Amino acid sequence: DWDYETLSRRLQEMAFLNRDLAINLTDERPDHATTAEDGDPGEPRAVHYRYAGGIADFVRYLNATKEPVHATVIDFGEEGDGISAEIAMQWNASYAESVHTFANTINTAEGGTHEEGFRSALTSIVNRYAKEQKLLREKDDNLTGEDVREGLAAIIHVKLANPQFEGQTKTKLGNTEAKSFVQKAVNDHLRDWFDRNPGEAKDIITKATQAARARIAARQARDLTRRKGLLES
């Protein structure tokens, strides 16, 4: 007795990851039909998924109920020998990050090398761009990865000829080449996007610097509370 909602979510995920793939699901089990107002069995439950924007539409879906920091969904891809990567991202005004990674359409819930490459490149590019554009002073500390990813919704999808999955549930990607490949793709394409969209790039940097100030203020408040407690003791 399969769970309709779980299967529906997984098929929607598959449609996002495969641009323009049409997927239809109809639950024809009589005891699972919708109920009409007069108590008679209603129509079978059915969903149809098709996303022309692929993972960019996935990001829009994640941010549907949130306020975007910048208007454009950043979307790019790269192909290599036996490996490819698609990445889409957009920051919102929330404080939580929502980064989802996939390998050959498998949800790598435990992350892995492709996520490591993405995180490393993202933090590096944002810091470098912020200092070059004087949005961050040279004497200021670099923004941390957590600062940069605050409010970020992102999808990273890699396809590999020989994927290696690790972890207890086999949902962590272990291919070492995925890290450097994703890192290079982000370095090349995201920096280019920043240069072509300076206004939106500034909004992203502002979001990250606000996160950094909040983090520093919270740490100072904790330190002050601890010192006060020690003095009172």
Short mmCIF file of N, CA, C and O in Angstrom, two decimals, residues 34-170:
data_model
loop_
_atom_site.label_atom_id
_atom_site.label_comp_id
_atom_site.label_asym_id
_atom_site.label_seq_id
_atom_site.Cartn_x
_atom_site.Cartn_y
_atom_site.Cartn_z
N THR A 34 -11.02 11.03 -4.03
CA THR A 34 -11.56 12.18 -3.31
C THR A 34 -13.05 11.97 -3.10
O THR A 34 -13.72 11.30 -3.89
N THR A 35 -13.59 12.53 -2.05
CA THR A 35 -15.01 12.33 -1.72
C THR A 35 -15.82 13.54 -2.15
O THR A 35 -15.48 14.67 -1.82
N ALA A 36 -16.91 13.28 -2.88
CA ALA A 36 -17.79 14.37 -3.32
C ALA A 36 -18.62 14.86 -2.14
O ALA A 36 -18.74 14.19 -1.11
N GLU A 37 -19.25 16.03 -2.31
CA GLU A 37 -20.03 16.64 -1.22
C GLU A 37 -21.21 15.77 -0.80
O GLU A 37 -21.61 15.77 0.37
N ASP A 38 -21.78 15.01 -1.74
CA ASP A 38 -22.93 14.19 -1.39
C ASP A 38 -22.54 12.83 -0.82
O ASP A 38 -23.38 11.97 -0.58
N GLY A 39 -21.24 12.65 -0.59
CA GLY A 39 -20.76 11.40 0.00
C GLY A 39 -20.37 10.35 -1.01
O GLY A 39 -19.77 9.33 -0.66
N ASP A 40 -20.71 10.58 -2.29
CA ASP A 40 -20.33 9.62 -3.33
C ASP A 40 -18.83 9.71 -3.61
O ASP A 40 -18.22 10.76 -3.41
N PRO A 41 -18.26 8.60 -4.09
CA PRO A 41 -16.84 8.65 -4.44
C PRO A 41 -16.59 9.71 -5.50
O PRO A 41 -17.36 9.84 -6.47
N GLY A 42 -15.56 10.50 -5.29
CA GLY A 42 -15.23 11.56 -6.23
C GLY A 42 -14.26 11.08 -7.30
O GLY A 42 -14.18 9.89 -7.59
N GLU A 43 -13.55 12.02 -7.88
CA GLU A 43 -12.58 11.71 -8.92
C GLU A 43 -11.31 11.12 -8.31
O GLU A 43 -10.95 11.43 -7.17
N PRO A 44 -10.63 10.26 -9.06
CA PRO A 44 -9.33 9.75 -8.57
C PRO A 44 -8.35 10.91 -8.39
O PRO A 44 -8.39 11.89 -9.14
N ARG A 45 -7.49 10.81 -7.41
CA ARG A 45 -6.48 11.84 -7.22
C ARG A 45 -5.48 11.76 -8.36
O ARG A 45 -5.04 10.66 -8.75
N ALA A 46 -5.09 12.91 -8.89
CA ALA A 46 -4.17 12.92 -10.03
C ALA A 46 -3.31 14.18 -10.00
O ALA A 46 -3.76 15.25 -9.55
N VAL A 47 -2.07 14.04 -10.44
CA VAL A 47 -1.17 15.19 -10.56
C VAL A 47 -0.46 15.12 -11.91
O VAL A 47 -0.27 14.04 -12.48
N HIS A 48 -0.08 16.28 -12.40
CA HIS A 48 0.69 16.37 -13.65
C HIS A 48 1.86 17.30 -13.40
O HIS A 48 1.67 18.41 -12.92
N TYR A 49 3.06 16.84 -13.71
CA TYR A 49 4.25 17.65 -13.51
C TYR A 49 5.02 17.82 -14.82
O TYR A 49 5.25 16.84 -15.55
N ARG A 50 5.41 19.04 -15.10
CA ARG A 50 6.30 19.33 -16.22
C ARG A 50 6.88 20.71 -16.01
O ARG A 50 6.13 21.67 -15.82
N TYR A 51 8.21 20.81 -16.01
CA TYR A 51 8.86 22.08 -15.71
C TYR A 51 9.86 22.44 -16.82
O TYR A 51 10.92 21.83 -16.94
N ALA A 52 9.49 23.46 -17.60
CA ALA A 52 10.36 23.90 -18.70
C ALA A 52 11.65 24.51 -18.17
O ALA A 52 12.68 24.48 -18.84
N GLY A 53 11.59 25.05 -16.93
CA GLY A 53 12.77 25.69 -16.36
C GLY A 53 13.67 24.74 -15.59
O GLY A 53 14.72 25.16 -15.07
N GLY A 54 13.27 23.47 -15.46
CA GLY A 54 14.11 22.50 -14.75
C GLY A 54 14.39 22.91 -13.32
O GLY A 54 13.48 23.29 -12.57
N ILE A 55 15.67 22.84 -12.93
CA ILE A 55 16.00 23.12 -11.53
C ILE A 55 15.84 24.59 -11.15
O ILE A 55 15.71 24.91 -9.97
N ALA A 56 15.81 25.48 -12.15
CA ALA A 56 15.51 26.88 -11.84
C ALA A 56 14.08 27.00 -11.33
O ALA A 56 13.79 27.75 -10.38
N ASP A 57 13.18 26.21 -11.91
CA ASP A 57 11.80 26.17 -11.41
C ASP A 57 11.74 25.52 -10.03
O ASP A 57 10.88 25.86 -9.20
N PHE A 58 12.65 24.58 -9.77
CA PHE A 58 12.75 23.95 -8.45
C PHE A 58 13.06 25.02 -7.39
O PHE A 58 12.43 25.08 -6.32
N VAL A 59 14.00 25.90 -7.70
CA VAL A 59 14.36 26.98 -6.77
C VAL A 59 13.19 27.94 -6.59
O VAL A 59 12.90 28.37 -5.46
N ARG A 60 12.50 28.26 -7.67
CA ARG A 60 11.31 29.13 -7.55
C ARG A 60 10.25 28.49 -6.66
O ARG A 60 9.57 29.17 -5.89
N TYR A 61 10.12 27.18 -6.77
CA TYR A 61 9.18 26.44 -5.94
C TYR A 61 9.58 26.52 -4.46
O TYR A 61 8.73 26.75 -3.58
N LEU A 62 10.88 26.37 -4.17
CA LEU A 62 11.36 26.46 -2.80
C LEU A 62 11.15 27.85 -2.21
O LEU A 62 10.91 28.01 -1.01
N ASN A 63 11.24 28.87 -3.08
CA ASN A 63 11.13 30.26 -2.61
C ASN A 63 9.74 30.85 -2.79
O ASN A 63 9.54 32.05 -2.58
N ALA A 64 8.77 30.02 -3.16
CA ALA A 64 7.43 30.52 -3.50
C ALA A 64 6.78 31.32 -2.38
O ALA A 64 6.06 32.28 -2.63
N THR A 65 7.03 30.93 -1.14
CA THR A 65 6.38 31.61 0.00
C THR A 65 7.35 32.57 0.71
O THR A 65 7.05 33.05 1.80
N LYS A 66 8.51 32.81 0.09
CA LYS A 66 9.52 33.67 0.73
C LYS A 66 9.76 34.92 -0.10
O LYS A 66 9.46 34.98 -1.29
N GLU A 67 10.33 35.92 0.53
CA GLU A 67 10.65 37.17 -0.15
C GLU A 67 12.04 37.08 -0.76
O GLU A 67 13.03 36.92 -0.04
N PRO A 68 12.17 37.17 -2.08
CA PRO A 68 13.50 37.06 -2.69
C PRO A 68 14.37 38.28 -2.41
O PRO A 68 13.88 39.41 -2.36
N VAL A 69 15.66 38.05 -2.23
CA VAL A 69 16.63 39.13 -2.04
C VAL A 69 16.96 39.77 -3.38
O VAL A 69 17.21 40.97 -3.48
N HIS A 70 16.97 38.96 -4.44
CA HIS A 70 17.24 39.45 -5.80
C HIS A 70 16.26 38.77 -6.74
O HIS A 70 15.80 37.64 -6.49
N ALA A 71 15.96 39.42 -7.85
CA ALA A 71 14.87 38.95 -8.73
C ALA A 71 15.23 37.70 -9.53
O ALA A 71 14.38 36.83 -9.74
N THR A 72 16.47 37.59 -9.97
CA THR A 72 16.84 36.53 -10.91
C THR A 72 17.23 35.24 -10.20
O THR A 72 17.95 35.27 -9.20
N VAL A 73 16.77 34.11 -10.75
CA VAL A 73 17.29 32.82 -10.31
C VAL A 73 18.57 32.55 -11.10
O VAL A 73 18.55 32.54 -12.34
N ILE A 74 19.68 32.39 -10.41
CA ILE A 74 20.97 32.12 -11.06
C ILE A 74 20.96 30.66 -11.48
O ILE A 74 20.74 29.77 -10.67
N ASP A 75 21.23 30.42 -12.76
CA ASP A 75 21.07 29.07 -13.31
C ASP A 75 22.18 28.82 -14.34
O ASP A 75 22.31 29.59 -15.30
N PHE A 76 22.99 27.79 -14.14
CA PHE A 76 24.05 27.49 -15.11
C PHE A 76 24.39 26.01 -15.08
O PHE A 76 24.04 25.28 -14.14
N GLY A 77 25.08 25.58 -16.11
CA GLY A 77 25.48 24.17 -16.21
C GLY A 77 26.84 24.04 -16.85
O GLY A 77 27.35 24.96 -17.49
N GLU A 78 27.44 22.88 -16.67
CA GLU A 78 28.78 22.59 -17.21
C GLU A 78 28.85 21.11 -17.55
O GLU A 78 28.33 20.27 -16.82
N GLU A 79 29.48 20.79 -18.67
CA GLU A 79 29.65 19.40 -19.08
C GLU A 79 31.12 19.07 -19.24
O GLU A 79 31.90 19.88 -19.72
N GLY A 80 31.51 17.87 -18.79
CA GLY A 80 32.87 17.42 -18.92
C GLY A 80 32.91 15.98 -19.41
O GLY A 80 31.89 15.44 -19.86
N ASP A 81 34.06 15.35 -19.28
CA ASP A 81 34.22 13.97 -19.72
C ASP A 81 33.66 13.02 -18.65
O ASP A 81 34.27 12.82 -17.60
N GLY A 82 32.49 12.46 -18.90
CA GLY A 82 31.87 11.54 -17.95
C GLY A 82 31.24 12.20 -16.75
O GLY A 82 30.86 11.53 -15.78
N ILE A 83 31.08 13.53 -16.80
CA ILE A 83 30.47 14.24 -15.67
C ILE A 83 29.83 15.53 -16.17
O ILE A 83 30.31 16.17 -17.12
N SER A 84 28.72 15.91 -15.55
CA SER A 84 28.09 17.19 -15.84
C SER A 84 27.49 17.74 -14.55
O SER A 84 27.27 16.99 -13.59
N ALA A 85 27.24 19.03 -14.53
CA ALA A 85 26.67 19.66 -13.33
C ALA A 85 25.69 20.73 -13.74
O ALA A 85 25.93 21.49 -14.69
N GLU A 86 24.58 20.78 -13.04
CA GLU A 86 23.58 21.84 -13.18
C GLU A 86 23.39 22.47 -11.81
O GLU A 86 23.22 21.75 -10.81
N ILE A 87 23.39 23.79 -11.77
CA ILE A 87 23.24 24.49 -10.49
C ILE A 87 22.27 25.65 -10.66
O ILE A 87 22.35 26.39 -11.65
N ALA A 88 21.36 25.80 -9.72
CA ALA A 88 20.44 26.94 -9.70
C ALA A 88 20.34 27.44 -8.27
O ALA A 88 20.36 26.65 -7.33
N MET A 89 20.24 28.76 -8.11
CA MET A 89 20.21 29.32 -6.75
C MET A 89 19.55 30.70 -6.73
O MET A 89 19.56 31.42 -7.72
N GLN A 90 19.01 31.03 -5.59
CA GLN A 90 18.45 32.35 -5.34
C GLN A 90 18.36 32.56 -3.83
O GLN A 90 17.92 31.67 -3.10
N TRP A 91 18.77 33.73 -3.37
CA TRP A 91 18.69 34.05 -1.95
C TRP A 91 17.33 34.65 -1.62
O TRP A 91 16.73 35.36 -2.43
N ASN A 92 16.84 34.33 -0.41
CA ASN A 92 15.61 34.94 0.08
C ASN A 92 15.88 35.61 1.42
O ASN A 92 16.97 35.47 1.99
N ALA A 93 14.88 36.31 1.93
CA ALA A 93 15.07 37.12 3.14
C ALA A 93 15.02 36.31 4.43
O ALA A 93 15.16 36.88 5.52
N SER A 94 14.84 35.00 4.34
CA SER A 94 14.78 34.18 5.56
C SER A 94 16.18 33.97 6.13
O SER A 94 17.18 34.41 5.57
N TYR A 95 16.25 33.26 7.26
CA TYR A 95 17.54 33.03 7.91
C TYR A 95 18.05 31.61 7.73
O TYR A 95 19.15 31.28 8.16
N ALA A 96 17.26 30.77 7.09
CA ALA A 96 17.64 29.36 6.93
C ALA A 96 18.12 29.11 5.50
O ALA A 96 17.63 29.73 4.55
N GLU A 97 19.08 28.20 5.36
CA GLU A 97 19.50 27.81 4.01
C GLU A 97 18.71 26.56 3.61
O GLU A 97 18.32 25.75 4.44
N SER A 98 18.49 26.44 2.31
CA SER A 98 17.77 25.29 1.77
C SER A 98 18.52 24.82 0.53
O SER A 98 18.16 25.14 -0.60
N VAL A 99 19.61 24.07 0.77
CA VAL A 99 20.47 23.58 -0.30
C VAL A 99 20.25 22.09 -0.46
O VAL A 99 20.42 21.32 0.49
N HIS A 100 19.85 21.67 -1.66
CA HIS A 100 19.56 20.26 -1.93
C HIS A 100 20.47 19.76 -3.04
O HIS A 100 20.62 20.42 -4.07
N THR A 101 21.06 18.58 -2.83
CA THR A 101 22.00 18.04 -3.80
C THR A 101 21.50 16.70 -4.34
O THR A 101 20.86 15.92 -3.64
N PHE A 102 21.85 16.46 -5.60
CA PHE A 102 21.43 15.23 -6.28
C PHE A 102 22.58 14.72 -7.15
O PHE A 102 23.39 15.49 -7.64
N ALA A 103 22.61 13.40 -7.32
CA ALA A 103 23.57 12.77 -8.23
C ALA A 103 22.82 11.73 -9.04
O ALA A 103 22.22 10.81 -8.47
N ASN A 104 22.80 11.89 -10.35
CA ASN A 104 22.04 10.99 -11.23
C ASN A 104 20.59 10.86 -10.79
O ASN A 104 20.04 9.76 -10.72
N THR A 105 20.00 11.98 -10.42
CA THR A 105 18.62 12.15 -9.93
C THR A 105 18.37 11.57 -8.54
O THR A 105 17.27 11.65 -8.01
N ILE A 106 19.40 10.99 -7.91
CA ILE A 106 19.26 10.45 -6.55
C ILE A 106 19.50 11.57 -5.55
O ILE A 106 20.50 12.30 -5.63
N ASN A 107 18.58 11.71 -4.61
CA ASN A 107 18.70 12.74 -3.58
C ASN A 107 19.83 12.37 -2.62
O ASN A 107 19.72 11.42 -1.85
N THR A 108 20.93 13.13 -2.68
CA THR A 108 22.08 12.87 -1.79
C THR A 108 21.88 13.68 -0.51
O THR A 108 22.50 14.73 -0.32
N ALA A 109 21.01 13.18 0.34
CA ALA A 109 20.61 13.89 1.55
C ALA A 109 21.78 14.14 2.49
O ALA A 109 21.78 15.10 3.27
N GLU A 110 22.80 13.27 2.43
CA GLU A 110 23.98 13.45 3.28
C GLU A 110 25.07 14.30 2.61
O GLU A 110 26.15 14.44 3.14
N GLY A 111 24.74 14.85 1.45
CA GLY A 111 25.70 15.71 0.77
C GLY A 111 26.78 14.92 0.05
O GLY A 111 26.51 13.95 -0.62
N GLY A 112 28.02 15.38 0.21
CA GLY A 112 29.13 14.69 -0.44
C GLY A 112 30.05 15.66 -1.16
O GLY A 112 30.05 16.87 -0.91
N THR A 113 30.83 15.13 -2.07
CA THR A 113 31.88 15.91 -2.71
C THR A 113 31.33 17.04 -3.58
O THR A 113 31.95 18.12 -3.67
N HIS A 114 30.19 16.83 -4.23
CA HIS A 114 29.62 17.90 -5.07
C HIS A 114 29.18 19.09 -4.21
O HIS A 114 29.39 20.24 -4.59
N GLU A 115 28.65 18.81 -3.03
CA GLU A 115 28.25 19.90 -2.13
C GLU A 115 29.48 20.60 -1.55
O GLU A 115 29.48 21.83 -1.40
N GLU A 116 30.52 19.84 -1.25
CA GLU A 116 31.76 20.45 -0.75
C GLU A 116 32.33 21.44 -1.76
O GLU A 116 32.76 22.54 -1.41
N GLY A 117 32.36 21.02 -3.02
CA GLY A 117 32.88 21.90 -4.07
C GLY A 117 32.04 23.16 -4.22
O GLY A 117 32.58 24.26 -4.39
N PHE A 118 30.73 23.01 -4.13
CA PHE A 118 29.83 24.15 -4.24
C PHE A 118 30.05 25.13 -3.09
O PHE A 118 30.20 26.34 -3.31
N ARG A 119 30.08 24.62 -1.88
CA ARG A 119 30.23 25.49 -0.71
C ARG A 119 31.56 26.24 -0.73
O ARG A 119 31.61 27.44 -0.44
N SER A 120 32.63 25.51 -1.05
CA SER A 120 33.96 26.12 -1.07
C SER A 120 34.03 27.26 -2.08
O SER A 120 34.50 28.37 -1.77
N ALA A 121 33.57 27.00 -3.30
CA ALA A 121 33.62 28.02 -4.35
C ALA A 121 32.72 29.21 -4.03
O ALA A 121 33.10 30.37 -4.23
N LEU A 122 31.53 28.94 -3.52
CA LEU A 122 30.57 30.00 -3.21
C LEU A 122 31.14 30.98 -2.19
O LEU A 122 31.11 32.20 -2.39
N THR A 123 31.68 30.46 -1.09
CA THR A 123 32.25 31.32 -0.05
C THR A 123 33.41 32.14 -0.58
O THR A 123 33.53 33.34 -0.30
N SER A 124 34.27 31.50 -1.35
CA SER A 124 35.44 32.17 -1.91
C SER A 124 35.05 33.30 -2.86
O SER A 124 35.58 34.41 -2.79
N ILE A 125 34.12 33.03 -3.76
CA ILE A 125 33.71 34.03 -4.75
C ILE A 125 33.05 35.23 -4.09
O ILE A 125 33.35 36.38 -4.43
N VAL A 126 32.15 34.98 -3.16
CA VAL A 126 31.44 36.08 -2.50
C VAL A 126 32.42 36.98 -1.74
O VAL A 126 32.35 38.21 -1.84
N ASN A 127 33.37 36.39 -1.03
CA ASN A 127 34.36 37.20 -0.31
C ASN A 127 35.25 38.00 -1.25
O ASN A 127 35.51 39.19 -1.03
N ARG A 128 35.71 37.34 -2.32
CA ARG A 128 36.60 38.02 -3.26
C ARG A 128 35.88 39.18 -3.94
O ARG A 128 36.41 40.28 -4.05
N TYR A 129 34.66 38.92 -4.39
CA TYR A 129 33.89 39.96 -5.07
C TYR A 129 33.58 41.11 -4.12
O TYR A 129 33.68 42.29 -4.49
N ALA A 130 33.20 40.79 -2.89
CA ALA A 130 32.85 41.82 -1.90
C ALA A 130 34.03 42.75 -1.63
O ALA A 130 33.86 43.97 -1.52
N LYS A 131 35.23 42.20 -1.55
CA LYS A 131 36.40 43.03 -1.27
C LYS A 131 36.84 43.82 -2.51
O LYS A 131 37.24 44.98 -2.41
N GLU A 132 36.73 43.21 -3.67
CA GLU A 132 37.09 43.92 -4.90
C GLU A 132 36.17 45.11 -5.14
O GLU A 132 36.60 46.16 -5.63
N GLN A 133 34.89 44.96 -4.81
CA GLN A 133 33.90 46.01 -5.02
C GLN A 133 33.76 46.95 -3.82
O GLN A 133 32.86 47.79 -3.78
N LYS A 134 34.64 46.78 -2.84
CA LYS A 134 34.65 47.61 -1.63
C LYS A 134 33.35 47.49 -0.83
O LYS A 134 32.97 48.39 -0.08
N LEU A 135 32.66 46.37 -1.00
CA LEU A 135 31.47 46.11 -0.19
C LEU A 135 31.85 45.50 1.15
O LEU A 135 31.05 45.42 2.07
N LEU A 136 33.10 45.07 1.22
CA LEU A 136 33.69 44.55 2.45
C LEU A 136 35.09 45.15 2.52
O LEU A 136 35.85 45.10 1.54
N ARG A 137 35.42 45.77 3.65
CA ARG A 137 36.73 46.41 3.77
C ARG A 137 37.84 45.37 3.89
O ARG A 137 37.61 44.27 4.40
N GLU A 138 39.02 45.75 3.42
CA GLU A 138 40.16 44.82 3.45
C GLU A 138 40.47 44.34 4.87
O GLU A 138 40.87 43.21 5.08
N LYS A 139 40.28 45.24 5.85
CA LYS A 139 40.60 44.89 7.23
C LYS A 139 39.51 44.03 7.89
O LYS A 139 39.73 43.44 8.95
N ASP A 140 38.34 43.96 7.25
CA ASP A 140 37.25 43.16 7.81
C ASP A 140 37.55 41.67 7.67
O ASP A 140 38.21 41.23 6.73
N ASP A 141 37.05 40.88 8.62
CA ASP A 141 37.16 39.42 8.51
C ASP A 141 36.34 38.94 7.33
O ASP A 141 35.33 39.54 6.97
N ASN A 142 36.78 37.85 6.75
CA ASN A 142 36.01 37.25 5.66
C ASN A 142 34.65 36.77 6.17
O ASN A 142 34.50 36.40 7.34
N LEU A 143 33.67 36.76 5.29
CA LEU A 143 32.37 36.19 5.60
C LEU A 143 32.53 34.68 5.72
O LEU A 143 33.28 34.06 4.97
N THR A 144 31.84 34.07 6.65
CA THR A 144 31.91 32.61 6.80
C THR A 144 30.95 31.96 5.80
O THR A 144 30.09 32.63 5.21
N GLY A 145 31.08 30.65 5.64
CA GLY A 145 30.16 29.93 4.77
C GLY A 145 28.72 30.07 5.23
O GLY A 145 27.80 30.19 4.41
N GLU A 146 28.51 30.07 6.55
CA GLU A 146 27.15 30.20 7.10
C GLU A 146 26.58 31.59 6.78
O GLU A 146 25.38 31.72 6.49
N ASP A 147 27.42 32.62 6.84
CA ASP A 147 26.97 33.97 6.50
C ASP A 147 26.49 34.01 5.05
O ASP A 147 25.43 34.55 4.74
N VAL A 148 27.31 33.44 4.18
CA VAL A 148 27.04 33.49 2.74
C VAL A 148 25.78 32.69 2.39
O VAL A 148 24.99 33.10 1.52
N ARG A 149 25.56 31.56 3.06
CA ARG A 149 24.44 30.69 2.71
C ARG A 149 23.15 31.02 3.44
O ARG A 149 22.13 30.38 3.21
N GLU A 150 23.15 32.03 4.31
CA GLU A 150 21.91 32.38 5.01
C GLU A 150 20.86 32.82 3.99
O GLU A 150 21.08 33.72 3.19
N GLY A 151 19.71 32.16 4.02
CA GLY A 151 18.62 32.50 3.11
C GLY A 151 18.80 31.97 1.70
O GLY A 151 18.02 32.32 0.80
N LEU A 152 19.78 31.11 1.48
CA LEU A 152 20.03 30.59 0.14
C LEU A 152 19.18 29.35 -0.15
O LEU A 152 19.17 28.41 0.63
N ALA A 153 18.49 29.38 -1.28
CA ALA A 153 17.83 28.18 -1.81
C ALA A 153 18.62 27.77 -3.05
O ALA A 153 18.83 28.58 -3.94
N ALA A 154 19.09 26.52 -3.07
CA ALA A 154 19.93 26.09 -4.19
C ALA A 154 19.73 24.61 -4.49
O ALA A 154 19.44 23.81 -3.59
N ILE A 155 19.89 24.27 -5.74
CA ILE A 155 19.85 22.88 -6.21
C ILE A 155 21.16 22.60 -6.94
O ILE A 155 21.55 23.36 -7.83
N ILE A 156 21.84 21.54 -6.54
CA ILE A 156 23.06 21.09 -7.23
C ILE A 156 22.78 19.68 -7.74
O ILE A 156 22.51 18.78 -6.94
N HIS A 157 22.84 19.49 -9.04
CA HIS A 157 22.58 18.18 -9.63
C HIS A 157 23.74 17.79 -10.53
O HIS A 157 24.01 18.46 -11.53
N VAL A 158 24.43 16.73 -10.16
CA VAL A 158 25.53 16.24 -10.99
C VAL A 158 25.14 14.89 -11.60
O VAL A 158 24.37 14.13 -11.02
N LYS A 159 25.67 14.62 -12.78
CA LYS A 159 25.50 13.32 -13.43
C LYS A 159 26.89 12.76 -13.70
O LYS A 159 27.75 13.46 -14.24
N LEU A 160 27.09 11.51 -13.27
CA LEU A 160 28.40 10.88 -13.41
C LEU A 160 28.27 9.52 -14.08
O LEU A 160 27.28 8.81 -13.87
N ALA A 161 29.30 9.16 -14.83
CA ALA A 161 29.30 7.85 -15.48
C ALA A 161 29.44 6.73 -14.46
O ALA A 161 28.83 5.67 -14.58
N ASN A 162 30.22 6.97 -13.40
CA ASN A 162 30.45 5.95 -12.37
C ASN A 162 30.29 6.55 -10.97
O ASN A 162 31.27 6.82 -10.28
N PRO A 163 29.04 6.79 -10.55
CA PRO A 163 28.83 7.39 -9.24
C PRO A 163 29.21 6.44 -8.10
O PRO A 163 29.02 5.23 -8.21
N GLN A 164 29.75 7.02 -7.03
CA GLN A 164 30.12 6.24 -5.85
C GLN A 164 29.35 6.82 -4.66
O GLN A 164 29.59 7.97 -4.26
N PHE A 165 28.45 6.02 -4.11
CA PHE A 165 27.64 6.48 -3.00
C PHE A 165 28.14 5.88 -1.69
O PHE A 165 28.45 4.70 -1.62
N GLU A 166 28.19 6.72 -0.66
CA GLU A 166 28.72 6.30 0.64
C GLU A 166 27.68 6.57 1.72
O GLU A 166 26.58 7.03 1.45
N GLY A 167 28.07 6.32 2.97
CA GLY A 167 27.19 6.56 4.10
C GLY A 167 26.28 5.37 4.38
O GLY A 167 26.16 4.46 3.56
N GLN A 168 25.66 5.40 5.54
CA GLN A 168 24.80 4.29 5.96
C GLN A 168 23.63 4.07 5.00
O GLN A 168 23.22 2.94 4.75
N THR A 169 23.09 5.17 4.49
CA THR A 169 21.93 5.05 3.61
C THR A 169 22.30 5.22 2.14
O THR A 169 21.42 5.33 1.28
N LYS A 170 23.60 5.25 1.86
CA LYS A 170 24.10 5.41 0.48
C LYS A 170 23.54 6.68 -0.18
O LYS A 170 23.19 6.68 -1.36
#
